Amino acid sequence: MENKPSFIFYVFFLCFSISNSICFGGDTIYANESISGDQTIVSSGENFRLGFFKTGKASKYYIGISYNKVSTQTLAWVANREHYVNDKYSSQLKILNGNLVLLDESKTVVWSTNVKSTSSNVQAVLLDNGNLILRDGENLKLWDSLDYPSHTWLPGGKIGTDKRTKRTQRLTSWKNMEDPSPGLFSLEHDPEDSRYLIKWNRSIWYWTSGPWDGQRFSLVPEMRTNYIYNFSYVSNENESYFTYTLYNNSIISRFIMDYSGQVKQLTWLESTRQWNLFWAQPRQQCEVNAFCGAYGVCQNSLPFCNCLYGFKESSEDDWSLNDYSSGCKRRTNLNCGNTSTVNGKKDKFWMSSDMVLPANSRSVPVKSAGECESACLSNCSCTAYAYDNKCLIWTGELVDLKQHSGSDGSGDIYIRLASSEFSDGKNSKRIVIGAVVGVVAVVILAGLVLFVVKRRRLVKTTKPEGSLIAFVYRDLQNATKNFSEKLGGGGFGSVFKGTLPDSTAIAVKKLEGLSQGEKQFRTEVSTIGTIQHVNLVRLRGFCSEGIKKLLVYDYMPNGSLDSHLFKDKRDGVLDWKTRYQIALGTARGLVYLHEECRDCIIHCDIKPENILLDAEFCPKVADFGLAKLVGRDFSRVLTTMRGTRGYLAPEWISGVAVTAKADVFSYGMMAFEFISGRRNTKQNADGSITFFPSWAASVTIDGGDVLGLLDPKLDRNADIEEVTNLCRVACWCIQDDERARPTMSQVVQILEGMSEVNLPPNPKNQLKFDR
Ligand SMILES: *[C@@H]1O[C@H](CO)[C@@H](O)[C@H](O)[C@H]1NC(C)=O
Ligand SMILES: *[C@@H]1O[C@H](CO)[C@@H](O)[C@H](O)[C@H]1NC(C)=O
Ligand SMILES: *[C@@H]1O[C@H](CO)[C@@H](O)[C@H](O)[C@H]1NC(C)=O
Ligand SMILES: *[C@@H]1O[C@H](CO)[C@@H](O)[C@H](O)[C@H]1NC(C)=O
Ligand SMILES: *[C@@H]1O[C@H](CO)[C@@H](O)[C@H](O)[C@H]1NC(C)=O
Ligand SMILES: *[C@@H]1O[C@H](CO)[C@@H](O)[C@H](O)[C@H]1NC(C)=O
Ligand SMILES: *[C@@H]1O[C@H](CO)[C@@H](O)[C@H](O)[C@H]1NC(C)=O
């Protein structure tokens, strides 16, 4: 309360006596000014705002730079990461002795730019790229916030080493989702090998980009065709660093070292008011070093961390803020080494099965499981052992335990616990009574836990996460009102609309004809789950309960492309610009599948039914990865397609090995339909068949009237160059010889106008089509 009068006076004083720019949001703090309370400065193009921010519920305030055009508070930079202030009204950010400083309520300097300068008339200016600079009266730059990044790498910022000052610029994660103080994870430049490393606690690295080869990082091939970031590496006698610029400055995109231990690229989508995850490394949460702390067990789906049996969270507060690094602690101390322990009670071992074993084990030359157990028991600092024809023991805290998933080697590990964690056979009477009470308590507790877990999970599903959610069948049954609203029936099973309790709309696919066992299913599904791109439908989760196998995707409000492309009515027809964007987006999605995933994924079933449209008509390729999962019966597809060649490349029929070029063929076929607005093959009234691509190819090659090929519903309303481009690309794509077809990234370059496309040869298979 003491502060209040002075604060009111203060604001009054500020607004009254000094430059208006502070009160009305200019971009500069002049030498005679300061900001306090809710005052902010805003960059000239209004991209960024600087002021006091609160990042959690507690009243801890930080000077930060936030994205001004983003509706959920997102900080790109924090000045006083380690020293918050409690009262933003009596704290001040001001120029003092040639520096920008933050004074707390007792006028103590808690943060300063710390430059040595004798210049007067120093000012701080917030630039439109998010850089806060300090300059003197001669316009000389004294200090840049870009040189002191927090967890966000802003365009133009450098991550590297200044050889003159020996200073390293790294990104450091926040401690947790609410605390901007430096966390355990950092993204650093490795001057030896011109590569990036993600380090844990500034020491152990667990991810590397691989070296820079002039265009990309060897282990991050997906950076090659990146439409948002232009990365470059600079190394000279003074400094070496990586930097990047945005190709299009009106796209709001950020690159962060997340508190999850992953580097993430996110792009703001105003339509959904969310940061959309573009890319994350390492892909799997459990690849992050010691993510769940000591005695925590990591799994690659929510909740990522659990405690081993006999242990509980070291800090429930930290865990609830998604910071698991403090790990777990024993519920009961070990008996070993405790001199006051009576009855000679010894420790026992609890088996945890199907675990990926931590690395720092020591092997003991004994020949049986029993001897291995004794070896561990005899040393109080031994915490676990495993025996699989050889004896391994662990001493000290157990870190990096992972639940087995996919193809990692796994085994059983025996964890040392106090014997009281195990039921004791001697006092049987007490145990029976105890058991009855216990069972009742457990039932009640289980109900409670289930309730809490369920609520937690439902809340958590709303968060954008890199990993998949394992759904319970009954929940999906409820979400889809017992599978009542069918959206479509694709090649792999029917799709139903559903709504999660948090009102997120989902599409649930019931898989049919699965040819794989449980283990392969989970492996395949988790592979599909890591594939994320704006032009691919995102898999949110799955359900696997015996024979019931379901996949849960984001719901796409505008349905599939065929329903828009092939409709007879003129109203609501897709205009040319939209069609061209759909063609381009689809191609980009395929580039990602073909070239930028860890293993090349051939879609095998490109057709308008598998191109979904979101609320903005942004195309999303659906059903990728399923051909492998379900094992398609292509012979059946072929026989049902007699007469209409549809979208299938000739190699499907000739029986030679199918490559990504088969998708290129299908894409070309579909591209013709973007132009004509009707199916390629049309049965005429007299029973003869017209094949649009043949006609379109001859018009294109002869330099005829390409606008005449256009969907009549468009009334020749299109950019003739784009139509010509798409016609030519489509002709190239449907060449019989797959070597003559372009790759999808060449298609993208042509459609983007980045490279020229020659006149195509007449597709050789034209005659066959006409048959
Ligand atoms: C503060 O300094 C700026 C620039 O030197 C000047 O334009 C402004 O009038 C000054 N304001 C006051 C209240 O002195
Ligand atoms: C990180 O390293 C420092 C010493 O460099 C050590 O004191 C600290 O305990 C480590 N943090 C964790 C979580 O292990
Ligand atoms: C990418 O950045 C480099 C280095 O800053 C620059 O020379 C090049 O012109 C940029 N490329 C594009 C397409 O903006
Ligand atoms: C390195 O620094 C020196 C002194 O600051 C400067 O003269 C020189 O041009 C710099 N070299 C490069 C490649 O920037
Ligand atoms: C940049 O992005 C904006 C918003 O997405 C778009 O309207 C604009 O056309 C783009 N500019 C260029 C040159 O691509
Ligand atoms: C030793 O055992 C006694 C009795 O079981 C227990 O109360 C005490 O906390 C133990 N001490 C340590 C250091 O574990
Ligand atoms: C127990 O194991 C630790 C770690 O390997 C070792 O340093 C210690 O000497 C052992 N103690 C005994 C009593 O063997």
Short mmCIF file of N, CA and C in Angstrom, two decimals, residues 483-607:
data_model
loop_
_atom_site.label_atom_id
_atom_site.label_comp_id
_atom_site.label_asym_id
_atom_site.label_seq_id
_atom_site.Cartn_x
_atom_site.Cartn_y
_atom_site.Cartn_z
N PHE A 483 -19.59 -43.09 -33.30
CA PHE A 483 -19.27 -43.15 -34.73
C PHE A 483 -20.50 -42.89 -35.60
N SER A 484 -21.18 -41.79 -35.30
CA SER A 484 -22.43 -41.53 -36.00
C SER A 484 -22.26 -40.59 -37.20
N GLU A 485 -21.24 -39.71 -37.17
CA GLU A 485 -21.13 -38.75 -38.27
C GLU A 485 -19.98 -39.13 -39.19
N LYS A 486 -20.30 -39.82 -40.28
CA LYS A 486 -19.26 -40.32 -41.17
C LYS A 486 -18.81 -39.22 -42.12
N LEU A 487 -17.49 -39.04 -42.21
CA LEU A 487 -16.96 -38.00 -43.09
C LEU A 487 -16.57 -38.60 -44.44
N GLY A 488 -16.22 -39.86 -44.44
CA GLY A 488 -15.80 -40.47 -45.71
C GLY A 488 -15.33 -41.88 -45.46
N GLY A 489 -15.11 -42.59 -46.53
CA GLY A 489 -14.62 -43.96 -46.40
C GLY A 489 -13.45 -44.14 -47.34
N GLY A 490 -12.26 -43.93 -46.86
CA GLY A 490 -11.08 -44.03 -47.71
C GLY A 490 -10.67 -45.47 -47.93
N GLY A 491 -9.50 -45.63 -48.54
CA GLY A 491 -9.01 -46.96 -48.85
C GLY A 491 -8.67 -47.77 -47.61
N PHE A 492 -8.47 -47.10 -46.49
CA PHE A 492 -7.98 -47.82 -45.31
C PHE A 492 -8.99 -47.90 -44.19
N GLY A 493 -10.18 -47.39 -44.42
CA GLY A 493 -11.19 -47.44 -43.37
C GLY A 493 -12.01 -46.16 -43.35
N SER A 494 -13.11 -46.20 -42.60
CA SER A 494 -14.01 -45.06 -42.57
C SER A 494 -13.53 -43.99 -41.59
N VAL A 495 -13.94 -42.75 -41.89
CA VAL A 495 -13.54 -41.62 -41.06
C VAL A 495 -14.78 -40.97 -40.46
N PHE A 496 -14.69 -40.67 -39.15
CA PHE A 496 -15.83 -40.09 -38.47
C PHE A 496 -15.45 -38.78 -37.81
N LYS A 497 -16.42 -37.89 -37.74
CA LYS A 497 -16.16 -36.63 -37.07
C LYS A 497 -16.35 -36.80 -35.56
N GLY A 498 -15.55 -36.08 -34.79
CA GLY A 498 -15.71 -36.16 -33.34
C GLY A 498 -15.34 -34.84 -32.70
N THR A 499 -15.67 -34.71 -31.43
CA THR A 499 -15.33 -33.50 -30.69
C THR A 499 -14.79 -33.92 -29.33
N LEU A 500 -13.61 -33.44 -29.01
CA LEU A 500 -13.04 -33.74 -27.70
C LEU A 500 -13.73 -32.88 -26.65
N PRO A 501 -13.67 -33.29 -25.39
CA PRO A 501 -14.34 -32.52 -24.33
C PRO A 501 -13.90 -31.05 -24.29
N ASP A 502 -12.71 -30.75 -24.78
CA ASP A 502 -12.29 -29.34 -24.78
C ASP A 502 -12.74 -28.65 -26.06
N SER A 503 -13.68 -29.24 -26.78
CA SER A 503 -14.29 -28.75 -28.02
C SER A 503 -13.37 -28.72 -29.23
N THR A 504 -12.23 -29.39 -29.17
CA THR A 504 -11.42 -29.51 -30.37
C THR A 504 -12.10 -30.51 -31.30
N ALA A 505 -12.23 -30.12 -32.57
CA ALA A 505 -12.83 -31.05 -33.53
C ALA A 505 -11.76 -32.01 -34.04
N ILE A 506 -12.12 -33.28 -34.15
CA ILE A 506 -11.16 -34.28 -34.62
C ILE A 506 -11.80 -35.15 -35.68
N ALA A 507 -10.97 -35.83 -36.44
CA ALA A 507 -11.44 -36.82 -37.41
C ALA A 507 -10.85 -38.15 -36.97
N VAL A 508 -11.71 -39.14 -36.80
CA VAL A 508 -11.25 -40.43 -36.29
C VAL A 508 -11.37 -41.47 -37.40
N LYS A 509 -10.24 -42.09 -37.71
CA LYS A 509 -10.24 -43.10 -38.77
C LYS A 509 -10.19 -44.48 -38.13
N LYS A 510 -11.19 -45.31 -38.49
CA LYS A 510 -11.20 -46.70 -38.01
C LYS A 510 -10.48 -47.53 -39.06
N LEU A 511 -9.32 -48.05 -38.71
CA LEU A 511 -8.55 -48.78 -39.70
C LEU A 511 -9.15 -50.16 -39.95
N GLU A 512 -9.10 -50.54 -41.21
CA GLU A 512 -9.59 -51.87 -41.58
C GLU A 512 -8.48 -52.63 -42.27
N GLY A 513 -8.54 -53.93 -42.16
CA GLY A 513 -7.60 -54.78 -42.91
C GLY A 513 -6.16 -54.61 -42.46
N LEU A 514 -5.95 -54.45 -41.16
CA LEU A 514 -4.58 -54.32 -40.67
C LEU A 514 -3.81 -55.61 -40.87
N SER A 515 -2.57 -55.45 -41.33
CA SER A 515 -1.80 -56.66 -41.58
C SER A 515 -0.67 -56.80 -40.57
N GLN A 516 -0.67 -55.95 -39.54
CA GLN A 516 0.48 -55.96 -38.66
C GLN A 516 0.12 -56.21 -37.22
N GLY A 517 1.10 -56.65 -36.48
CA GLY A 517 0.91 -56.89 -35.05
C GLY A 517 0.99 -55.59 -34.28
N GLU A 518 0.74 -55.71 -32.98
CA GLU A 518 0.69 -54.56 -32.08
C GLU A 518 1.97 -53.74 -32.13
N LYS A 519 3.11 -54.44 -32.10
CA LYS A 519 4.39 -53.76 -31.98
C LYS A 519 4.68 -52.93 -33.23
N GLN A 520 4.49 -53.57 -34.39
CA GLN A 520 4.73 -52.83 -35.63
C GLN A 520 3.76 -51.67 -35.75
N PHE A 521 2.51 -51.92 -35.31
CA PHE A 521 1.51 -50.86 -35.39
C PHE A 521 2.00 -49.63 -34.64
N ARG A 522 2.44 -49.85 -33.41
CA ARG A 522 2.89 -48.71 -32.61
C ARG A 522 4.11 -48.04 -33.22
N THR A 523 5.01 -48.85 -33.76
CA THR A 523 6.20 -48.28 -34.39
C THR A 523 5.80 -47.40 -35.58
N GLU A 524 4.94 -47.96 -36.44
CA GLU A 524 4.54 -47.21 -37.63
C GLU A 524 3.82 -45.93 -37.24
N VAL A 525 2.90 -46.09 -36.28
CA VAL A 525 2.10 -44.93 -35.89
C VAL A 525 3.00 -43.85 -35.29
N SER A 526 3.99 -44.26 -34.49
CA SER A 526 4.82 -43.19 -33.90
C SER A 526 5.70 -42.56 -34.98
N THR A 527 6.04 -43.32 -36.03
CA THR A 527 6.76 -42.70 -37.15
C THR A 527 5.88 -41.66 -37.82
N ILE A 528 4.64 -42.05 -38.10
CA ILE A 528 3.73 -41.11 -38.76
C ILE A 528 3.56 -39.87 -37.88
N GLY A 529 3.51 -40.10 -36.57
CA GLY A 529 3.30 -38.99 -35.64
C GLY A 529 4.41 -37.95 -35.68
N THR A 530 5.62 -38.37 -36.05
CA THR A 530 6.72 -37.39 -36.06
C THR A 530 6.71 -36.56 -37.34
N ILE A 531 5.89 -36.93 -38.29
CA ILE A 531 5.90 -36.22 -39.57
C ILE A 531 4.95 -35.05 -39.49
N GLN A 532 5.50 -33.88 -39.41
CA GLN A 532 4.65 -32.70 -39.29
C GLN A 532 5.06 -31.64 -40.28
N HIS A 533 4.08 -31.15 -41.00
CA HIS A 533 4.34 -30.13 -42.01
C HIS A 533 3.00 -29.43 -42.24
N VAL A 534 3.05 -28.13 -42.56
CA VAL A 534 1.79 -27.41 -42.76
C VAL A 534 0.92 -28.02 -43.84
N ASN A 535 1.51 -28.74 -44.77
CA ASN A 535 0.71 -29.30 -45.85
C ASN A 535 0.46 -30.80 -45.68
N LEU A 536 0.57 -31.26 -44.46
CA LEU A 536 0.24 -32.65 -44.17
C LEU A 536 -0.74 -32.66 -43.00
N VAL A 537 -1.75 -33.51 -43.09
CA VAL A 537 -2.71 -33.59 -41.99
C VAL A 537 -1.99 -34.12 -40.76
N ARG A 538 -2.23 -33.49 -39.63
CA ARG A 538 -1.49 -33.87 -38.44
C ARG A 538 -2.18 -35.00 -37.68
N LEU A 539 -1.41 -36.02 -37.40
CA LEU A 539 -1.90 -37.11 -36.56
C LEU A 539 -1.79 -36.67 -35.11
N ARG A 540 -2.92 -36.70 -34.39
CA ARG A 540 -2.90 -36.27 -32.99
C ARG A 540 -2.64 -37.45 -32.06
N GLY A 541 -3.18 -38.58 -32.45
CA GLY A 541 -3.04 -39.71 -31.55
C GLY A 541 -3.63 -40.95 -32.17
N PHE A 542 -3.72 -41.97 -31.37
CA PHE A 542 -4.21 -43.25 -31.89
C PHE A 542 -4.87 -44.01 -30.74
N CYS A 543 -5.53 -45.08 -31.12
CA CYS A 543 -6.08 -45.96 -30.11
C CYS A 543 -5.80 -47.36 -30.58
N SER A 544 -5.31 -48.18 -29.68
CA SER A 544 -5.03 -49.56 -30.05
C SER A 544 -5.49 -50.44 -28.91
N GLU A 545 -6.65 -51.04 -29.07
CA GLU A 545 -7.15 -51.95 -28.04
C GLU A 545 -7.53 -53.24 -28.74
N GLY A 546 -6.62 -54.18 -28.71
CA GLY A 546 -6.86 -55.45 -29.40
C GLY A 546 -7.01 -55.20 -30.89
N ILE A 547 -8.14 -55.65 -31.43
CA ILE A 547 -8.36 -55.54 -32.86
C ILE A 547 -8.77 -54.11 -33.24
N LYS A 548 -9.19 -53.35 -32.25
CA LYS A 548 -9.64 -51.97 -32.54
C LYS A 548 -8.43 -51.06 -32.71
N LYS A 549 -8.26 -50.59 -33.95
CA LYS A 549 -7.13 -49.70 -34.23
C LYS A 549 -7.71 -48.43 -34.86
N LEU A 550 -7.45 -47.30 -34.21
CA LEU A 550 -7.98 -46.05 -34.73
C LEU A 550 -6.89 -44.99 -34.75
N LEU A 551 -7.04 -44.07 -35.69
CA LEU A 551 -6.11 -42.94 -35.76
C LEU A 551 -6.92 -41.66 -35.59
N VAL A 552 -6.34 -40.72 -34.84
CA VAL A 552 -7.06 -39.48 -34.57
C VAL A 552 -6.30 -38.32 -35.21
N TYR A 553 -6.98 -37.61 -36.11
CA TYR A 553 -6.36 -36.50 -36.85
C TYR A 553 -7.04 -35.19 -36.50
N ASP A 554 -6.36 -34.09 -36.89
CA ASP A 554 -7.02 -32.79 -36.84
C ASP A 554 -8.19 -32.80 -37.81
N TYR A 555 -9.27 -32.18 -37.43
CA TYR A 555 -10.43 -32.11 -38.31
C TYR A 555 -10.25 -30.97 -39.32
N MET A 556 -10.57 -31.23 -40.58
CA MET A 556 -10.41 -30.22 -41.62
C MET A 556 -11.78 -29.72 -42.05
N PRO A 557 -12.12 -28.47 -41.68
CA PRO A 557 -13.49 -28.00 -41.87
C PRO A 557 -13.94 -27.97 -43.33
N ASN A 558 -13.03 -27.82 -44.29
CA ASN A 558 -13.50 -27.74 -45.67
C ASN A 558 -13.47 -29.06 -46.42
N GLY A 559 -13.30 -30.14 -45.69
CA GLY A 559 -13.42 -31.46 -46.32
C GLY A 559 -12.37 -31.73 -47.37
N SER A 560 -12.68 -32.64 -48.27
CA SER A 560 -11.67 -33.03 -49.25
C SER A 560 -11.85 -32.24 -50.54
N LEU A 561 -10.77 -32.20 -51.30
CA LEU A 561 -10.69 -31.36 -52.49
C LEU A 561 -11.73 -31.76 -53.54
N ASP A 562 -11.98 -33.07 -53.68
CA ASP A 562 -12.89 -33.50 -54.75
C ASP A 562 -14.26 -32.86 -54.63
N SER A 563 -14.72 -32.65 -53.39
CA SER A 563 -16.06 -32.09 -53.23
C SER A 563 -16.13 -30.64 -53.72
N HIS A 564 -14.98 -29.96 -53.75
CA HIS A 564 -14.98 -28.58 -54.24
C HIS A 564 -14.69 -28.52 -55.73
N LEU A 565 -13.80 -29.43 -56.16
CA LEU A 565 -13.31 -29.36 -57.54
C LEU A 565 -14.36 -29.82 -58.53
N PHE A 566 -15.07 -30.85 -58.17
CA PHE A 566 -15.92 -31.51 -59.17
C PHE A 566 -17.40 -31.16 -59.03
N LYS A 567 -17.70 -30.11 -58.29
CA LYS A 567 -19.14 -29.84 -58.15
C LYS A 567 -19.67 -29.12 -59.38
N ASP A 568 -20.96 -29.32 -59.66
CA ASP A 568 -21.54 -28.76 -60.88
C ASP A 568 -21.89 -27.29 -60.73
N LYS A 569 -22.28 -26.93 -59.52
CA LYS A 569 -22.76 -25.55 -59.33
C LYS A 569 -21.63 -24.53 -59.46
N ARG A 570 -21.99 -23.35 -59.89
CA ARG A 570 -21.00 -22.31 -60.07
C ARG A 570 -20.68 -21.59 -58.76
N ASP A 571 -21.67 -21.49 -57.85
CA ASP A 571 -21.36 -20.74 -56.64
C ASP A 571 -20.45 -21.55 -55.72
N GLY A 572 -19.52 -20.84 -55.15
CA GLY A 572 -18.55 -21.49 -54.26
C GLY A 572 -17.48 -22.25 -55.02
N VAL A 573 -17.39 -22.04 -56.33
CA VAL A 573 -16.37 -22.74 -57.10
C VAL A 573 -14.99 -22.20 -56.69
N LEU A 574 -14.02 -23.09 -56.66
CA LEU A 574 -12.67 -22.66 -56.27
C LEU A 574 -12.09 -21.78 -57.37
N ASP A 575 -11.66 -20.57 -57.03
CA ASP A 575 -11.11 -19.70 -58.07
C ASP A 575 -9.69 -20.16 -58.42
N TRP A 576 -9.16 -19.57 -59.46
CA TRP A 576 -7.88 -20.04 -59.98
C TRP A 576 -6.75 -19.88 -58.96
N LYS A 577 -6.74 -18.72 -58.30
CA LYS A 577 -5.68 -18.45 -57.34
C LYS A 577 -5.64 -19.53 -56.25
N THR A 578 -6.83 -19.87 -55.75
CA THR A 578 -6.91 -20.90 -54.72
C THR A 578 -6.42 -22.24 -55.27
N ARG A 579 -6.85 -22.57 -56.49
CA ARG A 579 -6.43 -23.84 -57.07
C ARG A 579 -4.91 -23.91 -57.20
N TYR A 580 -4.33 -22.80 -57.63
CA TYR A 580 -2.88 -22.78 -57.81
C TYR A 580 -2.18 -22.96 -56.46
N GLN A 581 -2.70 -22.28 -55.44
CA GLN A 581 -2.11 -22.42 -54.10
C GLN A 581 -2.26 -23.84 -53.58
N ILE A 582 -3.38 -24.48 -53.91
CA ILE A 582 -3.59 -25.86 -53.47
C ILE A 582 -2.59 -26.77 -54.19
N ALA A 583 -2.38 -26.50 -55.48
CA ALA A 583 -1.42 -27.31 -56.25
C ALA A 583 -0.02 -27.16 -55.63
N LEU A 584 0.32 -25.93 -55.27
CA LEU A 584 1.64 -25.66 -54.71
C LEU A 584 1.80 -26.27 -53.32
N GLY A 585 0.78 -26.08 -52.49
CA GLY A 585 0.84 -26.62 -51.13
C GLY A 585 0.92 -28.14 -51.12
N THR A 586 0.13 -28.76 -51.98
CA THR A 586 0.16 -30.22 -52.07
C THR A 586 1.56 -30.69 -52.47
N ALA A 587 2.14 -29.99 -53.43
CA ALA A 587 3.49 -30.36 -53.88
C ALA A 587 4.49 -30.23 -52.74
N ARG A 588 4.34 -29.18 -51.94
CA ARG A 588 5.26 -29.00 -50.81
C ARG A 588 5.11 -30.11 -49.78
N GLY A 589 3.87 -30.51 -49.53
CA GLY A 589 3.63 -31.61 -48.61
C GLY A 589 4.32 -32.88 -49.11
N LEU A 590 4.25 -33.11 -50.41
CA LEU A 590 4.88 -34.31 -50.97
C LEU A 590 6.40 -34.22 -50.93
N VAL A 591 6.94 -33.02 -51.14
CA VAL A 591 8.39 -32.85 -51.03
C VAL A 591 8.82 -33.29 -49.64
N TYR A 592 8.04 -32.87 -48.65
CA TYR A 592 8.40 -33.21 -47.28
C TYR A 592 8.40 -34.73 -47.09
N LEU A 593 7.38 -35.39 -47.62
CA LEU A 593 7.32 -36.85 -47.47
C LEU A 593 8.46 -37.54 -48.20
N HIS A 594 8.75 -37.04 -49.41
CA HIS A 594 9.73 -37.73 -50.25
C HIS A 594 11.17 -37.48 -49.81
N GLU A 595 11.44 -36.24 -49.41
CA GLU A 595 12.84 -35.87 -49.30
C GLU A 595 13.27 -35.45 -47.91
N GLU A 596 12.33 -35.14 -47.06
CA GLU A 596 12.76 -34.51 -45.82
C GLU A 596 12.46 -35.31 -44.57
N CYS A 597 11.76 -36.40 -44.73
CA CYS A 597 11.58 -37.26 -43.58
C CYS A 597 12.80 -38.16 -43.49
N ARG A 598 12.91 -38.84 -42.36
CA ARG A 598 14.08 -39.69 -42.16
C ARG A 598 14.12 -40.78 -43.25
N ASP A 599 13.00 -41.44 -43.46
CA ASP A 599 12.92 -42.39 -44.56
C ASP A 599 11.95 -41.81 -45.58
N CYS A 600 12.28 -42.02 -46.83
CA CYS A 600 11.38 -41.52 -47.87
C CYS A 600 10.04 -42.22 -47.73
N ILE A 601 8.99 -41.44 -47.76
CA ILE A 601 7.66 -42.04 -47.69
C ILE A 601 6.96 -41.84 -49.02
N ILE A 602 6.60 -42.93 -49.66
CA ILE A 602 5.83 -42.83 -50.89
C ILE A 602 4.37 -42.88 -50.48
N HIS A 603 3.62 -41.92 -50.94
CA HIS A 603 2.25 -41.85 -50.48
C HIS A 603 1.42 -42.98 -51.06
N CYS A 604 1.59 -43.24 -52.35
CA CYS A 604 0.91 -44.33 -53.08
C CYS A 604 -0.53 -44.04 -53.46
N ASP A 605 -1.13 -43.01 -52.95
CA ASP A 605 -2.55 -42.84 -53.22
C ASP A 605 -2.91 -41.36 -53.33
N ILE A 606 -2.17 -40.65 -54.16
CA ILE A 606 -2.45 -39.22 -54.34
C ILE A 606 -3.67 -39.06 -55.25
N LYS A 607 -4.69 -38.44 -54.73
CA LYS A 607 -5.89 -38.13 -55.51
C LYS A 607 -6.66 -37.07 -54.74
#
